[in-house]
Coordinates of C-alpha atoms in Angstrom, one line a residue:
Chain A
M184 CA -36.0 -24.2 -36.4
H185 CA -32.3 -23.6 -35.5
S186 CA -29.8 -26.4 -35.6
K187 CA -27.8 -27.2 -32.4
Q188 CA -24.8 -25.4 -33.8
E189 CA -26.8 -22.3 -34.4
A190 CA -28.1 -22.2 -30.8
K191 CA -24.6 -22.0 -29.4
P192 CA -23.4 -18.4 -28.8
R193 CA -21.6 -17.1 -32.0
L194 CA -18.2 -15.8 -31.1
V195 CA -15.8 -13.5 -33.0
W196 CA -12.3 -12.9 -31.6
I197 CA -10.7 -9.8 -33.0
Q198 CA -7.3 -8.4 -32.3
G199 CA -6.2 -4.8 -31.9
V200 CA -2.5 -4.0 -31.1
T201 CA -1.5 -7.1 -29.3
C202 CA 1.3 -9.5 -28.5
N203 CA -1.1 -12.5 -28.6
A204 CA -0.5 -13.3 -24.9
N205 CA -4.1 -13.7 -24.1
I206 CA -4.5 -16.3 -26.8
H207 CA -1.4 -18.1 -25.5
S208 CA -2.9 -18.0 -22.0
F209 CA -6.3 -19.2 -23.1
L210 CA -4.8 -22.2 -24.9
N211 CA -3.6 -23.3 -21.4
L212 CA -7.2 -23.6 -20.1
P213 CA -7.5 -27.3 -19.1
T214 CA -11.2 -27.3 -20.0
L215 CA -10.7 -25.7 -23.4
P216 CA -12.1 -28.5 -25.5
S217 CA -15.3 -28.7 -23.5
L218 CA -15.7 -25.0 -23.5
L219 CA -15.1 -24.7 -27.3
S220 CA -17.7 -27.4 -27.9
K221 CA -20.3 -25.1 -26.4
L222 CA -19.4 -22.2 -28.7
N223 CA -20.0 -21.4 -32.3
M224 CA -16.5 -20.0 -33.2
L225 CA -17.1 -17.8 -36.2
Y226 CA -13.6 -16.3 -36.2
H227 CA -10.5 -16.8 -34.1
P228 CA -6.9 -15.9 -35.2
S229 CA -5.5 -19.2 -34.0
L230 CA -8.2 -21.7 -33.3
E231 CA -10.4 -23.6 -35.7
C232 CA -13.3 -21.5 -36.8
S233 CA -15.9 -21.3 -39.5
H234 CA -14.9 -18.0 -41.2
T235 CA -11.8 -16.4 -42.5
L236 CA -10.6 -12.9 -41.7
Q237 CA -11.5 -11.9 -45.2
E238 CA -15.1 -13.1 -44.7
I239 CA -15.4 -11.5 -41.3
T240 CA -14.1 -8.1 -42.4
Q241 CA -16.9 -7.9 -45.0
L242 CA -18.9 -6.9 -42.0
E243 CA -22.0 -8.8 -43.2
I244 CA -22.5 -11.3 -40.4
A245 CA -23.1 -10.8 -36.7
C246 CA -22.1 -12.4 -33.5
D247 CA -23.4 -12.9 -29.9
V248 CA -20.1 -12.5 -28.2
L249 CA -17.3 -10.3 -29.4
I250 CA -13.9 -10.8 -27.8
F251 CA -11.5 -8.0 -28.5
E252 CA -7.9 -8.6 -27.5
G253 CA -5.2 -5.8 -27.5
T254 CA -5.1 -2.1 -27.4
Y255 CA -7.7 -0.3 -29.5
D256 CA -6.0 1.9 -32.1
P257 CA -8.7 3.5 -34.3
L258 CA -6.2 3.8 -37.2
L259 CA -5.3 0.1 -37.2
K260 CA -6.5 -2.0 -40.1
R261 CA -7.2 -5.7 -40.4
N262 CA -7.5 -7.0 -44.0
D263 CA -7.4 -3.3 -45.0
V264 CA -10.6 -2.6 -43.0
L265 CA -10.3 -0.1 -40.1
I266 CA -10.5 -2.0 -36.8
A267 CA -12.8 0.9 -35.7
D268 CA -15.4 -0.2 -38.2
V269 CA -14.9 -3.9 -37.3
V270 CA -15.5 -3.3 -33.6
K271 CA -18.4 -1.0 -34.2
H272 CA -20.1 -3.5 -36.5
F273 CA -19.8 -6.6 -34.3
A274 CA -20.5 -4.7 -31.0
Q275 CA -23.8 -3.5 -32.5
E276 CA -25.5 -6.9 -32.3
A277 CA -23.4 -8.7 -29.8
K278 CA -25.0 -9.2 -26.4
Y279 CA -21.5 -9.2 -24.8
V280 CA -18.3 -7.6 -25.7
V281 CA -15.3 -9.0 -23.7
A282 CA -12.3 -6.6 -23.6
L283 CA -9.6 -9.2 -23.1
G284 CA -6.5 -8.3 -21.3
S285 CA -5.3 -5.1 -19.8
C286 CA -4.6 -3.5 -23.3
A287 CA -8.3 -4.0 -24.3
S288 CA -9.5 -3.0 -20.9
F289 CA -7.5 0.1 -20.1
G290 CA -5.0 0.6 -22.9
G291 CA -2.1 -1.3 -21.3
I292 CA 1.3 -1.6 -22.7
F293 CA 0.4 -0.9 -26.3
K294 CA -1.2 2.4 -25.4
A295 CA 2.4 3.8 -25.1
S296 CA 3.0 4.3 -28.8
A297 CA 0.0 6.7 -29.1
P298 CA -1.2 7.5 -25.5
K299 CA -3.8 10.0 -26.6
R300 CA -5.2 8.0 -29.5
N301 CA -4.9 4.4 -28.3
S302 CA -7.1 3.1 -25.4
G303 CA -9.2 0.3 -24.1
L304 CA -12.7 -0.2 -25.4
I305 CA -14.3 1.9 -22.8
F306 CA -11.4 3.1 -20.6
N307 CA -8.2 5.0 -21.1
E308 CA -6.5 3.9 -17.9
K309 CA -9.4 4.6 -15.5
E310 CA -11.0 7.5 -17.4
S311 CA -14.1 6.7 -19.5
F312 CA -12.8 6.7 -23.1
G313 CA -13.0 4.6 -26.2
P314 CA -15.2 3.4 -29.1
L315 CA -17.9 1.6 -27.2
L316 CA -18.8 4.2 -24.6
E317 CA -22.4 4.3 -25.9
S318 CA -22.8 0.5 -25.5
Q319 CA -20.6 0.2 -22.4
K320 CA -23.3 -1.8 -20.6
K321 CA -22.4 -4.9 -22.7
V322 CA -18.7 -4.5 -22.1
I323 CA -16.9 -6.9 -19.7
N324 CA -13.3 -6.0 -18.9
L325 CA -11.1 -8.9 -18.2
S326 CA -7.8 -7.2 -17.3
G327 CA -4.5 -9.0 -16.8
C328 CA -1.3 -9.2 -18.7
P329 CA -2.1 -11.7 -19.9
V330 CA -5.6 -12.6 -18.6
H331 CA -5.8 -15.8 -16.5
P332 CA -7.3 -18.5 -18.7
E333 CA -9.8 -19.5 -16.0
W334 CA -11.1 -15.9 -15.9
L335 CA -12.1 -16.0 -19.6
G336 CA -13.3 -19.6 -19.0
Y337 CA -15.5 -18.4 -16.2
T338 CA -16.9 -15.5 -18.2
L339 CA -17.7 -17.5 -21.3
N340 CA -19.3 -20.2 -19.2
M341 CA -21.5 -17.6 -17.4
I342 CA -22.5 -16.3 -20.8
I343 CA -23.2 -19.8 -22.2
N344 CA -25.3 -20.6 -19.2
K345 CA -27.1 -17.3 -19.3
K346 CA -26.1 -16.3 -15.8
E347 CA -25.8 -12.7 -14.8
I348 CA -22.2 -11.4 -14.4
L349 CA -21.9 -8.7 -11.8
L350 CA -19.3 -6.1 -12.6
D351 CA -17.2 -3.6 -10.6
E352 CA -16.8 0.1 -11.4
L353 CA -14.2 -0.8 -14.0
H354 CA -16.5 -3.4 -15.6
R355 CA -14.5 -6.3 -14.3
P356 CA -16.5 -9.4 -13.0
L357 CA -16.8 -9.1 -9.2
E358 CA -16.4 -12.8 -8.8
L359 CA -12.9 -12.6 -10.2
Y360 CA -11.7 -9.1 -9.2
S361 CA -13.1 -8.5 -5.7
H362 CA -10.1 -10.4 -4.3
L363 CA -6.6 -9.0 -4.1
A364 CA -3.7 -10.8 -5.5
H365 CA -2.4 -10.8 -1.9
H366 CA -5.2 -13.2 -0.8
G367 CA -3.9 -16.7 -0.7
C368 CA -0.2 -15.7 -1.2
T369 CA 2.0 -18.2 0.5
R370 CA 4.2 -15.4 1.8
N371 CA 1.5 -13.8 3.9
E372 CA 3.2 -14.6 7.3
Y373 CA 6.2 -12.7 6.1
F374 CA 4.0 -9.7 5.2
E375 CA 2.4 -9.8 8.6
W376 CA 5.7 -9.7 10.4
K377 CA 7.4 -7.4 7.9
V378 CA 10.2 -9.8 6.9
D379 CA 11.6 -8.9 3.5
A380 CA 12.8 -11.4 0.9
K381 CA 16.5 -10.7 1.1
E382 CA 17.2 -11.3 -2.5
F383 CA 15.4 -12.3 -5.7
G384 CA 14.3 -15.8 -6.1
L385 CA 13.9 -16.9 -2.5
K386 CA 10.9 -19.0 -1.4
E387 CA 10.8 -17.2 1.9
G388 CA 10.2 -13.5 2.7
C389 CA 7.7 -10.9 1.5
L390 CA 8.2 -9.1 -1.8
F391 CA 6.3 -6.0 -0.9
Y392 CA 9.1 -4.0 0.9
E393 CA 11.9 -4.1 -1.7
Q394 CA 10.9 -6.1 -4.7
G395 CA 8.0 -4.0 -5.9
C396 CA 5.1 -6.4 -5.1
R397 CA 1.7 -4.8 -5.8
A398 CA -0.4 -7.7 -4.5
P399 CA -1.9 -5.9 -1.5
M400 CA -3.4 -3.2 -3.8
T401 CA -4.2 -5.3 -6.9
H402 CA -7.6 -6.7 -7.7
A403 CA -6.9 -10.2 -9.0
S404 CA -7.5 -13.8 -7.9
C405 CA -4.1 -15.1 -9.0
N406 CA -3.5 -16.7 -5.6
K407 CA -7.0 -18.1 -5.3
I408 CA -7.3 -19.5 -8.8
L409 CA -3.8 -20.6 -9.4
W410 CA -2.0 -20.4 -12.8
N411 CA -1.6 -23.7 -14.6
E412 CA -3.5 -25.0 -11.5
V413 CA -0.2 -25.0 -9.5
S414 CA 1.3 -21.6 -8.8
S415 CA 1.3 -17.8 -9.1
K416 CA 3.9 -15.1 -9.6
T417 CA 4.3 -14.4 -5.9
R418 CA 4.4 -18.0 -4.9
A419 CA 7.2 -18.6 -7.4
G420 CA 9.1 -15.5 -6.2
T421 CA 8.2 -12.8 -8.8
P422 CA 6.5 -9.7 -7.4
C423 CA 3.0 -9.0 -8.5
F424 CA 3.2 -6.3 -11.1
G425 CA -0.4 -5.1 -10.6
C426 CA -1.2 -6.0 -14.2
T427 CA -4.9 -6.0 -13.7
E428 CA -5.1 -2.4 -12.6
P429 CA -5.7 0.6 -15.0
D430 CA -2.3 2.1 -14.1
F431 CA -0.4 -0.9 -15.5
P432 CA 2.4 -0.8 -16.7
R433 CA 4.4 1.3 -14.3
N434 CA 8.2 1.8 -14.3
N435 CA 10.6 -0.2 -12.2
L436 CA 8.4 -3.2 -11.7
F437 CA 11.0 -5.1 -9.6
S438 CA 11.5 -2.4 -7.0
T439 CA 9.2 -0.8 -4.4
Q440 CA 8.9 2.9 -4.7
T441 CA 9.7 4.4 -1.3
N442 CA 9.8 7.9 0.2
M443 CA 12.6 7.9 2.8
S444 CA 12.3 4.2 3.2
I445 CA 8.5 4.4 3.5
P446 CA 6.5 2.6 0.9
Q447 CA 4.9 5.2 -1.4
D448 CA 1.8 3.0 -1.7
V449 CA 0.4 1.0 1.2
P450 CA -2.2 -1.8 1.1
L451 CA -5.6 -0.9 -0.4
E452 CA -7.7 1.5 1.7
I453 CA -5.4 1.2 4.8
P454 CA -4.6 4.7 6.1
K455 CA -0.9 5.2 5.9
R456 CA -0.6 6.3 9.5
A457 CA -2.3 3.1 10.7
Y458 CA -0.1 1.0 8.3
L459 CA 3.1 2.6 9.6
T460 CA 2.1 2.1 13.2
M461 CA 1.4 -1.6 12.6
T462 CA 4.6 -2.0 10.6
G463 CA 6.6 -0.4 13.4
F464 CA 5.2 -2.8 16.0
A465 CA 5.7 -5.8 13.8
K466 CA 9.3 -4.9 12.9
T467 CA 10.1 -4.7 16.6
F468 CA 10.1 -8.5 17.0
S469 CA 12.6 -10.7 15.4
I470 CA 11.2 -14.2 14.8
K471 CA 14.0 -16.7 14.3
R472 CA 11.8 -19.1 12.3
L473 CA 11.2 -16.4 9.7
E474 CA 14.8 -15.2 9.3
G475 CA 16.3 -18.0 7.2
K476 CA 15.2 -20.9 5.0
L477 CA 12.3 -22.7 6.6
I478 CA 13.7 -26.1 5.7
D479 CA 17.0 -25.3 7.4
Y480 CA 15.2 -24.1 10.5
K481 CA 13.4 -27.4 10.8
T482 CA 16.4 -29.5 10.3
T483 CA 19.0 -27.6 12.4
R484 CA 17.0 -27.1 15.5
Chain B
M239 CA -16.2 20.6 45.8
A240 CA -16.3 18.5 42.6
R241 CA -14.8 15.1 43.0
I242 CA -11.6 14.5 41.0
S243 CA -12.1 11.8 38.4
K244 CA -9.7 8.9 38.2
E245 CA -8.4 10.2 34.8
E246 CA -7.7 13.6 36.2
R247 CA -5.9 12.1 39.2
K248 CA -3.9 9.9 36.8
S249 CA -2.8 12.8 34.7
T250 CA -1.7 14.7 37.9
I251 CA 0.5 11.7 38.8
I252 CA 1.9 11.7 35.3
S253 CA 2.8 15.3 35.5
V254 CA 4.3 15.2 39.0
A255 CA 6.2 12.0 38.2
L256 CA 7.6 13.5 35.0
K257 CA 8.9 16.5 37.0
L258 CA 10.4 14.5 39.8
F259 CA 12.1 11.9 37.6
S260 CA 13.6 14.5 35.3
E261 CA 14.8 16.7 38.1
R262 CA 16.1 14.1 40.6
G263 CA 16.7 11.1 38.4
F264 CA 14.8 7.9 38.0
Y265 CA 16.4 5.8 40.7
I266 CA 16.5 8.4 43.4
T267 CA 12.8 9.3 43.0
T268 CA 10.6 6.9 45.0
I269 CA 6.9 6.1 44.8
P270 CA 6.4 7.7 48.3
D271 CA 8.0 10.9 46.9
I272 CA 5.5 11.0 44.0
A273 CA 2.5 10.1 46.2
E274 CA 3.4 12.8 48.7
K275 CA 3.8 15.5 46.0
V276 CA 0.4 14.5 44.4
G277 CA -1.2 14.5 47.9
M278 CA -2.3 10.8 48.0
S279 CA -1.4 7.8 50.0
V280 CA 1.2 5.3 48.7
G281 CA -1.5 2.6 48.9
N282 CA -3.8 4.6 46.7
F283 CA -1.0 5.3 44.2
Y284 CA -0.8 1.6 43.5
N285 CA -4.4 1.8 42.3
Y286 CA -3.2 3.8 39.4
F287 CA 0.2 2.3 38.6
T288 CA 1.2 -1.0 40.0
S289 CA 5.0 -0.4 39.9
K290 CA 7.6 2.3 39.2
D291 CA 8.7 0.6 36.0
I292 CA 5.1 0.5 34.7
L293 CA 4.7 4.2 35.5
A294 CA 8.0 4.9 33.7
K295 CA 6.7 3.2 30.5
E296 CA 3.4 5.0 30.7
L297 CA 5.3 8.3 30.8
V298 CA 7.2 7.5 27.6
L299 CA 4.0 6.6 25.9
F300 CA 2.4 9.8 27.2
I301 CA 5.2 11.9 25.8
S302 CA 5.3 10.0 22.5
E303 CA 1.5 10.5 22.1
Y304 CA 1.8 14.2 23.0
L305 CA 4.5 14.7 20.4
G306 CA 2.7 12.5 17.8
K307 CA -0.5 14.5 18.1
S308 CA 1.3 17.8 17.9
I309 CA 3.2 16.7 14.8
Q310 CA 0.0 15.2 13.3
K311 CA -1.7 18.6 13.5
I312 CA 1.2 20.2 11.6
N313 CA 1.3 17.3 9.1
E314 CA -2.4 18.0 8.3
E315 CA -1.9 21.7 7.6
D316 CA -1.8 22.8 4.0
V317 CA 1.6 24.4 4.1
S318 CA 5.0 23.8 2.5
T319 CA 7.4 21.3 3.9
E320 CA 9.8 24.1 4.8
E321 CA 7.1 25.7 6.9
K322 CA 6.3 22.4 8.5
V323 CA 9.9 22.1 9.6
Y324 CA 9.7 25.4 11.2
K325 CA 6.5 24.5 13.0
I326 CA 7.9 21.2 14.3
V327 CA 11.0 23.0 15.5
T328 CA 8.8 25.6 17.2
M329 CA 6.6 23.0 18.8
Y330 CA 9.6 21.1 20.1
F331 CA 11.3 24.2 21.5
D332 CA 8.1 25.5 23.0
M333 CA 7.7 22.1 24.7
A334 CA 11.2 22.3 26.0
D335 CA 10.5 25.8 27.3
H336 CA 7.1 25.3 28.8
K337 CA 7.1 21.6 29.7
P338 CA 10.9 20.9 30.0
E339 CA 10.1 17.8 32.1
M340 CA 8.7 16.0 29.0
I341 CA 11.8 16.3 26.9
E342 CA 14.1 16.0 29.9
Y343 CA 12.4 12.7 30.8
F344 CA 12.8 11.4 27.3
L345 CA 16.5 12.3 27.0
R346 CA 17.7 11.8 30.6
V347 CA 15.5 8.9 31.8
Y348 CA 14.2 7.0 28.8
L349 CA 17.3 7.1 26.6
S350 CA 19.7 6.7 29.6
N351 CA 18.0 3.9 31.6
R352 CA 17.0 1.5 28.9
E353 CA 17.2 -1.4 31.4
V354 CA 14.1 0.0 33.1
F355 CA 12.0 -0.2 29.9
G356 CA 13.2 -3.6 28.7
E357 CA 11.2 -5.7 26.3
D358 CA 8.0 -3.8 26.7
C359 CA 9.5 -0.7 25.1
K360 CA 11.6 -2.5 22.6
G361 CA 12.0 -0.9 19.2
M362 CA 8.9 1.2 18.3
L363 CA 6.6 -0.1 21.0
C364 CA 6.7 3.0 23.3
V365 CA 7.6 5.6 20.7
S366 CA 5.4 4.6 17.8
P367 CA 3.0 7.6 17.8
F368 CA 5.9 10.0 17.5
V369 CA 8.0 8.1 15.0
T370 CA 5.0 7.3 12.9
E371 CA 4.1 10.9 12.6
M372 CA 7.7 11.8 11.6
M373 CA 7.4 9.1 8.9
I374 CA 4.3 10.7 7.6
F375 CA 6.1 14.1 7.5
F376 CA 9.0 12.7 5.5
D377 CA 6.9 10.6 3.2
D378 CA 4.7 13.6 2.4
G379 CA 7.8 15.9 1.9
V380 CA 9.3 13.5 -0.6
A381 CA 5.9 12.9 -2.4
K382 CA 5.6 16.6 -2.8
G383 CA 9.1 16.8 -4.3
E384 CA 10.3 19.0 -1.5
L385 CA 12.6 16.6 0.3
H386 CA 15.4 14.5 -0.9
N387 CA 14.5 10.8 -1.1
Q388 CA 16.9 9.0 1.3
D389 CA 17.1 6.5 4.1
F390 CA 14.5 7.3 6.8
F391 CA 16.8 7.0 9.8
S392 CA 19.5 9.2 8.2
A393 CA 16.9 11.9 7.9
F394 CA 15.2 11.2 11.2
G395 CA 18.5 11.2 13.1
L396 CA 19.5 14.5 11.5
F397 CA 16.2 16.2 12.4
M398 CA 15.6 14.8 15.9
G399 CA 19.2 14.4 16.9
Y400 CA 19.8 18.1 16.2
L401 CA 16.8 19.2 18.2
G402 CA 17.6 16.8 21.1
G403 CA 21.2 18.2 21.1
M404 CA 20.0 21.8 21.3
V405 CA 17.6 21.1 24.1
F406 CA 20.3 19.2 25.9
L407 CA 22.6 22.3 25.6
F408 CA 19.7 24.5 26.8
G409 CA 19.2 22.2 29.8
E410 CA 22.8 22.5 30.6
N411 CA 22.6 26.3 30.5
I412 CA 25.2 26.4 27.8
L413 CA 23.2 28.3 25.2
P414 CA 23.8 32.1 25.4
E415 CA 20.4 32.9 24.0
P416 CA 16.9 31.5 24.8
L417 CA 15.9 28.5 22.6
S418 CA 13.3 30.5 20.7
E419 CA 16.2 32.6 19.3
Y420 CA 17.4 29.6 17.4
K421 CA 14.2 28.5 15.8
T422 CA 14.7 30.2 12.5
S423 CA 18.3 29.3 11.9
I424 CA 17.8 25.7 13.0
S425 CA 14.7 25.2 10.8
Q426 CA 16.7 26.6 7.9
N427 CA 19.6 24.3 8.6
I428 CA 17.3 21.2 8.8
F429 CA 15.4 22.1 5.7
N430 CA 18.6 22.9 3.7
A431 CA 20.1 19.5 4.7
L432 CA 16.9 17.6 3.8
K433 CA 15.6 19.4 0.8
T434 CA 15.5 18.1 -2.8
R435 CA 19.0 18.3 -4.4
S436 CA 19.1 19.8 -7.8

């Protein structure tokens, strides 16, 4: 008979080429202690666990859930063992492999040093590519730079509770990635009436027209499940960088790419002709309330 | 004899009104003038358009939609931006040749009597189909690397202001040659001014 500890899903957290941001993010999960109590942490680079890296890289034990953080570089070694062998070993018996963050999902930032060699676990950007193509059914991509702590929390809880996780075509959980980052943005009214944020750091105004915001074409629930339970990039005044999409990172994250003043990319699946027509109409009207600071408008009327 | 549908009758009124407004001027032309030329009673005319101002706005929309659809066809062709410039210029000059009332109305009535059009035609409201299609043209040209990436209105003004000016000169009988003679040189000038700079 198994002990209670053994019945918990056994988790191994391995790192490829990474900046550790997904760990930092995960440490901010408010329910972390309760979540960890439901897992049997065999190895984690920062958290308390039952095995050392030396033991893990003997490749003699197995896990139920493998979390892989960072870009996959087949030549990278951990404890002098090729990460390629480590991933292959643990993925073999694991029921789930979580590619954590945009690097593990699509290659992300750390793909740049070797764009043809480095990749995500099953994607290089949006092309099928990587070491786990043959067992891709068990791979869950949690893209984001870093990933939202609640998204990993959701995924692990679903696994612990043996619930089915539905995935999109890029293997991301639909529950988390069917929304756009635009949904729930507090600047939506400015987007509707095409009022730009005149400069960086303002609470009022939309960041889509000049400041490079990718929220209307980025699958992420950042404005639905808030960061640190209080805010999001766009709410705080930073444009969405589209960090959950396979083409992240792009250049010039703080400026909107335009062709003759016309946004190169328009909101997801909206025909450009229709978008430009709507924009033209909306821009015709000047709405005093939306022109300056809301607090001033209320007090100076 | 087949009965004329309401839509057909409406389009006859539009075409007659365009001609009268652009030939005689907006204020001089009256609804009875238009009704008489169409061959209908003044009372019946009001079943189609409830005022002269409303008719005036409908005419701008009609022209804008006509131009928009014509440019959309060109935008959807698989040809170079340089060729598209030539096709847009040709379409515009053909229109000035064969349907001069459309461009005359736009230049001499719409742009010269803005008080008639007021809030209802503010900004893009009455010219959206046409301007949107020009946006698509410019956006596509830059995306293909064939046009210089610059401010939209700087490019739009250069393109359409030039064409409007030529049609104006043509309307004033100042041009020594027919408009069609200028298609090639004007298309080249526009493309040279807008093309990617090396």
